[in-house]
């Protein structure tokens, strides 16, 4: 049922046609994606990397990369957007959420390749992540954004997030989206059913 709601299949993912006509595939990350994820991060512009990681990080540290592709499925999710011919696909966007154990809120982050920004991918990813998080029983999705990040601020507003200054770090904006309640037991079961073994996500949203 969840796969139908999300329009995704665990093994093959879902194909989407963007408004500019380009086609992409969206599916959960697996350990086999580590190299492709690293190549994606290396290919981002400095500005995009800084907006996503709040640092000039040129590539993901090995531990972080491993956590991104092999994580606790109950609390985390990582979705990849892929483009290109079968067998030669590359990652063009990554969206993820992660939560501390027992937390009612998950932290959400996403990044779209520079050449793919403005095509609607950010919105598609956020909407899918919010639906996954809701189905997983989270009450809120939150995230930190640089105030100068006009694209993400606009996207957050469009997707129904409230914006405020982060009380722990006034240099950042905190975005918060309350999620309508899902029936917890069914949601947890459906979430697990959909998630492919062995991995789907990362324990902490990377900066
Ligand atoms: C922020 C980011 C994820 C947005 O993704 P995107 O694919 O470029 O955004 P979309 O094309 O889905 O835009 C969706 C909506 O957001 C708004 N929006 C996005 N970029 C905008 C901009 N520069 N100015 C105004 N509105 C904008 C628009 O309402 C847009 O809808 P529309 O195109 O129908 O008008 C992407 O630009 C990115 O990866 N930035 C660098 C990393 C980052 O900032 N991550 C967020 C912090 S975790």
mmCIF file of C-alpha atoms and ligand atoms in Angstrom:
data_model
loop_
_atom_site.group_PDB
_atom_site.id
_atom_site.type_symbol
_atom_site.label_atom_id
_atom_site.label_comp_id
_atom_site.label_asym_id
_atom_site.label_seq_id
_atom_site.Cartn_x
_atom_site.Cartn_y
_atom_site.Cartn_z
ATOM 1 C CA UNK A 1 0.000 0.000 0.000
ATOM 2 C CA UNK A 2 2.722 2.443 0.917
ATOM 3 C CA UNK A 3 4.512 1.858 -2.363
ATOM 4 C CA UNK A 4 1.353 2.839 -4.184
ATOM 5 C CA UNK A 5 0.886 5.945 -2.066
ATOM 6 C CA UNK A 6 4.438 7.052 -2.671
ATOM 7 C CA UNK A 7 4.568 5.939 -6.252
ATOM 8 C CA UNK A 8 7.770 4.098 -5.494
ATOM 9 C CA UNK A 9 8.914 0.500 -5.625
ATOM 10 C CA UNK A 10 11.710 -0.599 -3.333
ATOM 11 C CA UNK A 11 13.785 -2.381 -5.941
ATOM 12 C CA UNK A 12 13.312 -0.356 -9.095
ATOM 13 C CA UNK A 13 11.981 2.973 -7.871
ATOM 14 C CA UNK A 14 9.537 5.213 -9.663
ATOM 15 C CA UNK A 15 10.066 7.082 -12.897
ATOM 16 C CA UNK A 16 9.064 10.744 -13.071
ATOM 17 C CA UNK A 17 8.924 13.100 -16.014
ATOM 18 C CA UNK A 18 9.954 16.610 -15.045
ATOM 19 C CA UNK A 19 8.298 19.684 -16.481
ATOM 20 C CA UNK A 20 11.266 20.265 -18.797
ATOM 21 C CA UNK A 21 10.753 16.774 -20.238
ATOM 22 C CA UNK A 22 13.717 15.110 -18.550
ATOM 23 C CA UNK A 23 13.072 11.735 -16.944
ATOM 24 C CA UNK A 24 14.398 10.638 -13.553
ATOM 25 C CA UNK A 25 14.123 7.616 -11.314
ATOM 26 C CA UNK A 26 13.639 7.879 -7.565
ATOM 27 C CA UNK A 27 14.546 5.060 -5.231
ATOM 28 C CA UNK A 28 16.070 4.405 -1.801
ATOM 29 C CA UNK A 29 19.877 4.410 -1.484
ATOM 30 C CA UNK A 30 21.667 1.101 -1.026
ATOM 31 C CA UNK A 31 25.295 0.250 -0.137
ATOM 32 C CA UNK A 32 26.006 -0.205 -3.847
ATOM 33 C CA UNK A 33 25.370 3.507 -4.361
ATOM 34 C CA UNK A 34 28.329 4.721 -2.270
ATOM 35 C CA UNK A 35 30.568 5.548 -5.238
ATOM 36 C CA UNK A 36 27.783 7.277 -7.166
ATOM 37 C CA UNK A 37 26.838 9.363 -4.119
ATOM 38 C CA UNK A 38 30.431 10.424 -3.612
ATOM 39 C CA UNK A 39 30.759 11.357 -7.303
ATOM 40 C CA UNK A 40 27.568 13.414 -6.991
ATOM 41 C CA UNK A 41 28.882 15.334 -3.968
ATOM 42 C CA UNK A 42 32.254 15.969 -5.657
ATOM 43 C CA UNK A 43 30.448 17.352 -8.694
ATOM 44 C CA UNK A 44 28.431 19.954 -6.804
ATOM 45 C CA UNK A 45 29.416 23.602 -6.992
ATOM 46 C CA UNK A 46 31.024 25.135 -3.904
ATOM 47 C CA UNK A 47 27.916 27.241 -3.345
ATOM 48 C CA UNK A 48 25.581 24.244 -3.447
ATOM 49 C CA UNK A 49 27.828 22.216 -1.129
ATOM 50 C CA UNK A 50 27.930 25.091 1.336
ATOM 51 C CA UNK A 51 24.148 25.471 1.295
ATOM 52 C CA UNK A 52 23.723 21.775 1.957
ATOM 53 C CA UNK A 53 26.573 21.036 4.389
ATOM 54 C CA UNK A 54 27.226 24.555 5.786
ATOM 55 C CA UNK A 55 30.916 23.937 5.103
ATOM 56 C CA UNK A 56 33.201 23.706 2.066
ATOM 57 C CA UNK A 57 33.230 19.878 2.408
ATOM 58 C CA UNK A 58 34.435 18.538 -0.960
ATOM 59 C CA UNK A 59 33.365 14.963 -0.419
ATOM 60 C CA UNK A 60 31.670 12.903 2.262
ATOM 61 C CA UNK A 61 33.942 11.402 4.928
ATOM 62 C CA UNK A 62 33.948 7.572 4.674
ATOM 63 C CA UNK A 63 31.953 7.078 7.880
ATOM 64 C CA UNK A 64 29.266 9.432 6.762
ATOM 65 C CA UNK A 65 29.076 7.844 3.340
ATOM 66 C CA UNK A 66 28.671 4.424 4.906
ATOM 67 C CA UNK A 67 25.958 5.657 7.247
ATOM 68 C CA UNK A 68 24.170 7.211 4.315
ATOM 69 C CA UNK A 69 23.853 3.892 2.529
ATOM 70 C CA UNK A 70 23.459 1.505 5.469
ATOM 71 C CA UNK A 71 21.418 2.894 8.281
ATOM 72 C CA UNK A 72 18.660 2.277 10.762
ATOM 73 C CA UNK A 73 15.557 1.869 8.658
ATOM 74 C CA UNK A 74 13.180 2.717 11.491
ATOM 75 C CA UNK A 75 14.512 6.253 11.910
ATOM 76 C CA UNK A 76 16.113 7.216 8.638
ATOM 77 C CA UNK A 77 15.508 7.427 4.937
ATOM 78 C CA UNK A 78 17.653 8.384 1.969
ATOM 79 C CA UNK A 79 16.125 8.826 -1.472
ATOM 80 C CA UNK A 80 18.259 9.091 -4.597
ATOM 81 C CA UNK A 81 17.153 10.686 -7.829
ATOM 82 C CA UNK A 82 18.912 9.125 -10.817
ATOM 83 C CA UNK A 83 19.092 10.151 -14.446
ATOM 84 C CA UNK A 84 20.654 8.732 -17.585
ATOM 85 C CA UNK A 85 20.416 5.561 -19.643
ATOM 86 C CA UNK A 86 19.967 2.235 -17.822
ATOM 87 C CA UNK A 87 23.294 0.977 -16.550
ATOM 88 C CA UNK A 88 24.865 4.429 -16.792
ATOM 89 C CA UNK A 89 22.621 6.355 -14.442
ATOM 90 C CA UNK A 90 24.107 9.020 -12.222
ATOM 91 C CA UNK A 91 22.791 10.611 -9.051
ATOM 92 C CA UNK A 92 21.278 14.051 -9.654
ATOM 93 C CA UNK A 93 19.693 14.686 -6.244
ATOM 94 C CA UNK A 94 19.573 13.266 -2.745
ATOM 95 C CA UNK A 95 16.927 13.786 -0.088
ATOM 96 C CA UNK A 96 17.018 12.340 3.373
ATOM 97 C CA UNK A 97 15.694 12.458 6.884
ATOM 98 C CA UNK A 98 17.032 11.129 10.164
ATOM 99 C CA UNK A 99 15.914 11.142 13.772
ATOM 100 C CA UNK A 100 17.366 10.513 17.204
ATOM 101 C CA UNK A 101 15.942 7.393 18.881
ATOM 102 C CA UNK A 102 12.501 8.137 20.313
ATOM 103 C CA UNK A 103 12.314 11.624 18.847
ATOM 104 C CA UNK A 104 8.935 12.718 17.466
ATOM 105 C CA UNK A 105 10.767 14.911 14.949
ATOM 106 C CA UNK A 106 13.024 13.997 12.072
ATOM 107 C CA UNK A 107 15.611 16.255 10.454
ATOM 108 C CA UNK A 108 15.319 16.681 6.737
ATOM 109 C CA UNK A 109 17.918 17.747 4.166
ATOM 110 C CA UNK A 110 18.199 17.666 0.419
ATOM 111 C CA UNK A 111 20.486 18.689 -2.392
ATOM 112 C CA UNK A 112 19.938 18.878 -6.134
ATOM 113 C CA UNK A 113 22.761 18.920 -8.699
ATOM 114 C CA UNK A 114 23.383 22.454 -9.969
ATOM 115 C CA UNK A 115 22.359 21.564 -13.534
ATOM 116 C CA UNK A 116 19.064 20.128 -12.261
ATOM 117 C CA UNK A 117 18.018 22.893 -9.899
ATOM 118 C CA UNK A 118 14.778 24.678 -10.745
ATOM 119 C CA UNK A 119 13.257 21.634 -12.482
ATOM 120 C CA UNK A 120 10.922 20.655 -9.657
ATOM 121 C CA UNK A 121 13.122 17.950 -8.161
ATOM 122 C CA UNK A 122 13.462 19.629 -4.768
ATOM 123 C CA UNK A 123 9.718 19.768 -4.374
ATOM 124 C CA UNK A 124 9.244 16.162 -5.495
ATOM 125 C CA UNK A 125 11.853 15.002 -2.989
ATOM 126 C CA UNK A 126 10.464 17.001 -0.084
ATOM 127 C CA UNK A 127 6.932 15.789 -0.708
ATOM 128 C CA UNK A 128 8.078 12.181 -0.826
ATOM 129 C CA UNK A 129 10.195 12.531 2.291
ATOM 130 C CA UNK A 130 7.327 14.171 4.180
ATOM 131 C CA UNK A 131 5.007 11.349 3.200
ATOM 132 C CA UNK A 132 7.566 8.743 4.259
ATOM 133 C CA UNK A 133 8.167 10.518 7.569
ATOM 134 C CA UNK A 134 4.442 10.810 8.215
ATOM 135 C CA UNK A 135 3.935 7.138 7.449
ATOM 136 C CA UNK A 136 6.827 6.306 9.765
ATOM 137 C CA UNK A 137 4.945 8.046 12.588
ATOM 138 C CA UNK A 138 6.942 11.268 12.955
ATOM 139 C CA UNK A 139 5.010 14.298 14.198
ATOM 140 C CA UNK A 140 7.327 16.895 12.658
ATOM 141 C CA UNK A 141 9.948 17.325 9.974
ATOM 142 C CA UNK A 142 12.553 19.998 10.650
ATOM 143 C CA UNK A 143 15.662 21.393 9.035
ATOM 144 C CA UNK A 144 18.256 24.150 9.130
ATOM 145 C CA UNK A 145 18.703 26.569 6.249
ATOM 146 C CA UNK A 146 21.090 29.454 5.649
ATOM 147 C CA UNK A 147 18.964 32.640 5.594
ATOM 148 C CA UNK A 148 20.545 33.662 2.274
ATOM 149 C CA UNK A 149 19.439 30.395 0.664
ATOM 150 C CA UNK A 150 16.537 31.888 -1.274
ATOM 151 C CA UNK A 151 15.692 28.703 -3.160
ATOM 152 C CA UNK A 152 15.341 26.584 -0.043
ATOM 153 C CA UNK A 153 13.482 29.282 1.865
ATOM 154 C CA UNK A 154 11.021 29.587 -1.031
ATOM 155 C CA UNK A 155 10.691 25.828 -1.393
ATOM 156 C CA UNK A 156 10.087 25.405 2.352
ATOM 157 C CA UNK A 157 7.324 27.994 2.238
ATOM 158 C CA UNK A 158 5.696 26.346 -0.780
ATOM 159 C CA UNK A 159 5.798 22.994 1.043
ATOM 160 C CA UNK A 160 4.063 24.344 4.142
ATOM 161 C CA UNK A 161 7.009 24.720 6.533
ATOM 162 C CA UNK A 162 7.025 27.369 9.259
ATOM 163 C CA UNK A 163 10.234 29.406 9.370
ATOM 164 C CA UNK A 164 11.916 30.827 12.460
ATOM 165 C CA UNK A 165 15.414 31.613 13.697
ATOM 166 C CA UNK A 166 17.202 28.590 15.098
ATOM 167 C CA UNK A 167 17.359 29.278 18.868
ATOM 168 C CA UNK A 168 20.650 27.360 19.154
ATOM 169 C CA UNK A 169 22.290 29.042 16.175
ATOM 170 C CA UNK A 170 20.973 32.457 15.138
ATOM 171 C CA UNK A 171 22.949 32.271 11.895
ATOM 172 C CA UNK A 172 20.504 29.620 10.680
ATOM 173 C CA UNK A 173 16.805 29.480 9.955
ATOM 174 C CA UNK A 174 14.845 26.576 11.364
ATOM 175 C CA UNK A 175 12.131 25.175 9.134
ATOM 176 C CA UNK A 176 9.392 23.091 10.755
ATOM 177 C CA UNK A 177 6.539 21.183 9.149
ATOM 178 C CA UNK A 178 3.932 19.486 11.322
ATOM 179 C CA UNK A 179 2.825 16.163 9.923
ATOM 180 C CA UNK A 180 -0.726 14.873 10.158
ATOM 181 C CA UNK A 181 -0.939 11.797 12.369
ATOM 182 C CA UNK A 182 -0.704 8.404 10.748
ATOM 183 C CA UNK A 183 -2.112 5.342 12.480
ATOM 184 C CA UNK A 184 1.126 4.377 14.179
ATOM 185 C CA UNK A 185 1.082 0.548 14.166
ATOM 186 C CA UNK A 186 -0.082 0.325 10.565
ATOM 187 C CA UNK A 187 2.315 3.039 9.533
ATOM 188 C CA UNK A 188 5.320 1.364 11.108
ATOM 189 C CA UNK A 189 4.416 -1.956 9.537
ATOM 190 C CA UNK A 190 3.873 -0.426 6.114
ATOM 191 C CA UNK A 191 7.119 1.520 6.396
ATOM 192 C CA UNK A 192 9.088 -1.628 7.142
ATOM 193 C CA UNK A 193 7.296 -3.577 4.463
ATOM 194 C CA UNK A 194 8.259 -1.048 1.839
ATOM 195 C CA UNK A 195 11.842 -0.529 2.899
ATOM 196 C CA UNK A 196 14.217 -2.907 1.164
ATOM 197 C CA UNK A 197 16.786 -4.882 3.108
ATOM 198 C CA UNK A 198 19.488 -4.257 3.960
ATOM 199 C CA UNK A 199 19.625 -0.500 4.062
ATOM 200 C CA UNK A 200 17.659 2.652 3.622
ATOM 201 C CA UNK A 201 19.001 5.872 5.021
ATOM 202 C CA UNK A 202 21.508 7.392 7.349
ATOM 203 C CA UNK A 203 21.567 7.925 11.097
ATOM 204 C CA UNK A 204 22.182 11.637 11.120
ATOM 205 C CA UNK A 205 21.529 14.198 8.469
ATOM 206 C CA UNK A 206 24.983 15.150 7.380
ATOM 207 C CA UNK A 207 26.400 18.609 7.455
HETATM 208 C C1 LIG B 1 17.111 24.256 -2.449
HETATM 209 C C2 LIG B 1 17.001 23.164 -3.505
HETATM 210 C C3 LIG B 1 16.945 21.804 -2.808
HETATM 211 C C4 LIG B 1 15.697 23.396 -4.288
HETATM 212 O O1 LIG B 1 15.550 22.373 -5.219
HETATM 213 P P1 LIG B 1 15.087 22.692 -6.711
HETATM 214 O O2 LIG B 1 14.930 21.403 -7.404
HETATM 215 O O3 LIG B 1 16.026 23.665 -7.302
HETATM 216 O O4 LIG B 1 13.681 23.411 -6.470
HETATM 217 P P2 LIG B 1 12.344 23.172 -7.290
HETATM 218 O O5 LIG B 1 12.621 23.331 -8.737
HETATM 219 O O6 LIG B 1 11.725 21.902 -6.841
HETATM 220 O O7 LIG B 1 11.464 24.396 -6.785
HETATM 221 C C5 LIG B 1 10.225 24.172 -6.136
HETATM 222 C C6 LIG B 1 9.608 25.502 -5.781
HETATM 223 O O8 LIG B 1 10.418 26.186 -4.846
HETATM 224 C C7 LIG B 1 10.439 27.591 -5.160
HETATM 225 N N1 LIG B 1 11.788 27.969 -5.575
HETATM 226 C C8 LIG B 1 12.835 27.146 -5.805
HETATM 227 N N2 LIG B 1 13.943 27.876 -6.131
HETATM 228 C C9 LIG B 1 13.560 29.181 -6.084
HETATM 229 C C10 LIG B 1 14.241 30.425 -6.280
HETATM 230 N N3 LIG B 1 15.545 30.472 -6.592
HETATM 231 N N4 LIG B 1 13.540 31.565 -6.144
HETATM 232 C C11 LIG B 1 12.228 31.551 -5.837
HETATM 233 N N5 LIG B 1 11.525 30.402 -5.640
HETATM 234 C C12 LIG B 1 12.193 29.237 -5.754
HETATM 235 C C13 LIG B 1 9.461 27.792 -6.282
HETATM 236 O O9 LIG B 1 8.188 28.016 -5.705
HETATM 237 C C14 LIG B 1 9.479 26.463 -6.956
HETATM 238 O O10 LIG B 1 8.301 26.146 -7.631
HETATM 239 P P3 LIG B 1 8.127 26.664 -9.149
HETATM 240 O O11 LIG B 1 9.393 26.343 -9.868
HETATM 241 O O12 LIG B 1 6.946 25.898 -9.628
HETATM 242 O O13 LIG B 1 7.906 28.138 -9.046
HETATM 243 C C15 LIG B 1 18.178 23.196 -4.505
HETATM 244 O O14 LIG B 1 18.254 24.484 -5.076
HETATM 245 C C16 LIG B 1 19.509 22.845 -3.877
HETATM 246 O O15 LIG B 1 19.922 21.697 -3.890
HETATM 247 N N6 LIG B 1 20.221 23.840 -3.306
HETATM 248 C C17 LIG B 1 21.529 23.595 -2.676
HETATM 249 C C18 LIG B 1 21.431 22.719 -1.428
HETATM 250 C C19 LIG B 1 20.440 23.281 -0.461
HETATM 251 O O16 LIG B 1 20.241 24.475 -0.364
HETATM 252 N N7 LIG B 1 19.804 22.388 0.320
HETATM 253 C C20 LIG B 1 18.846 22.831 1.314
HETATM 254 C C21 LIG B 1 19.415 22.866 2.692
HETATM 255 S S1 LIG B 1 19.290 21.285 3.436
#
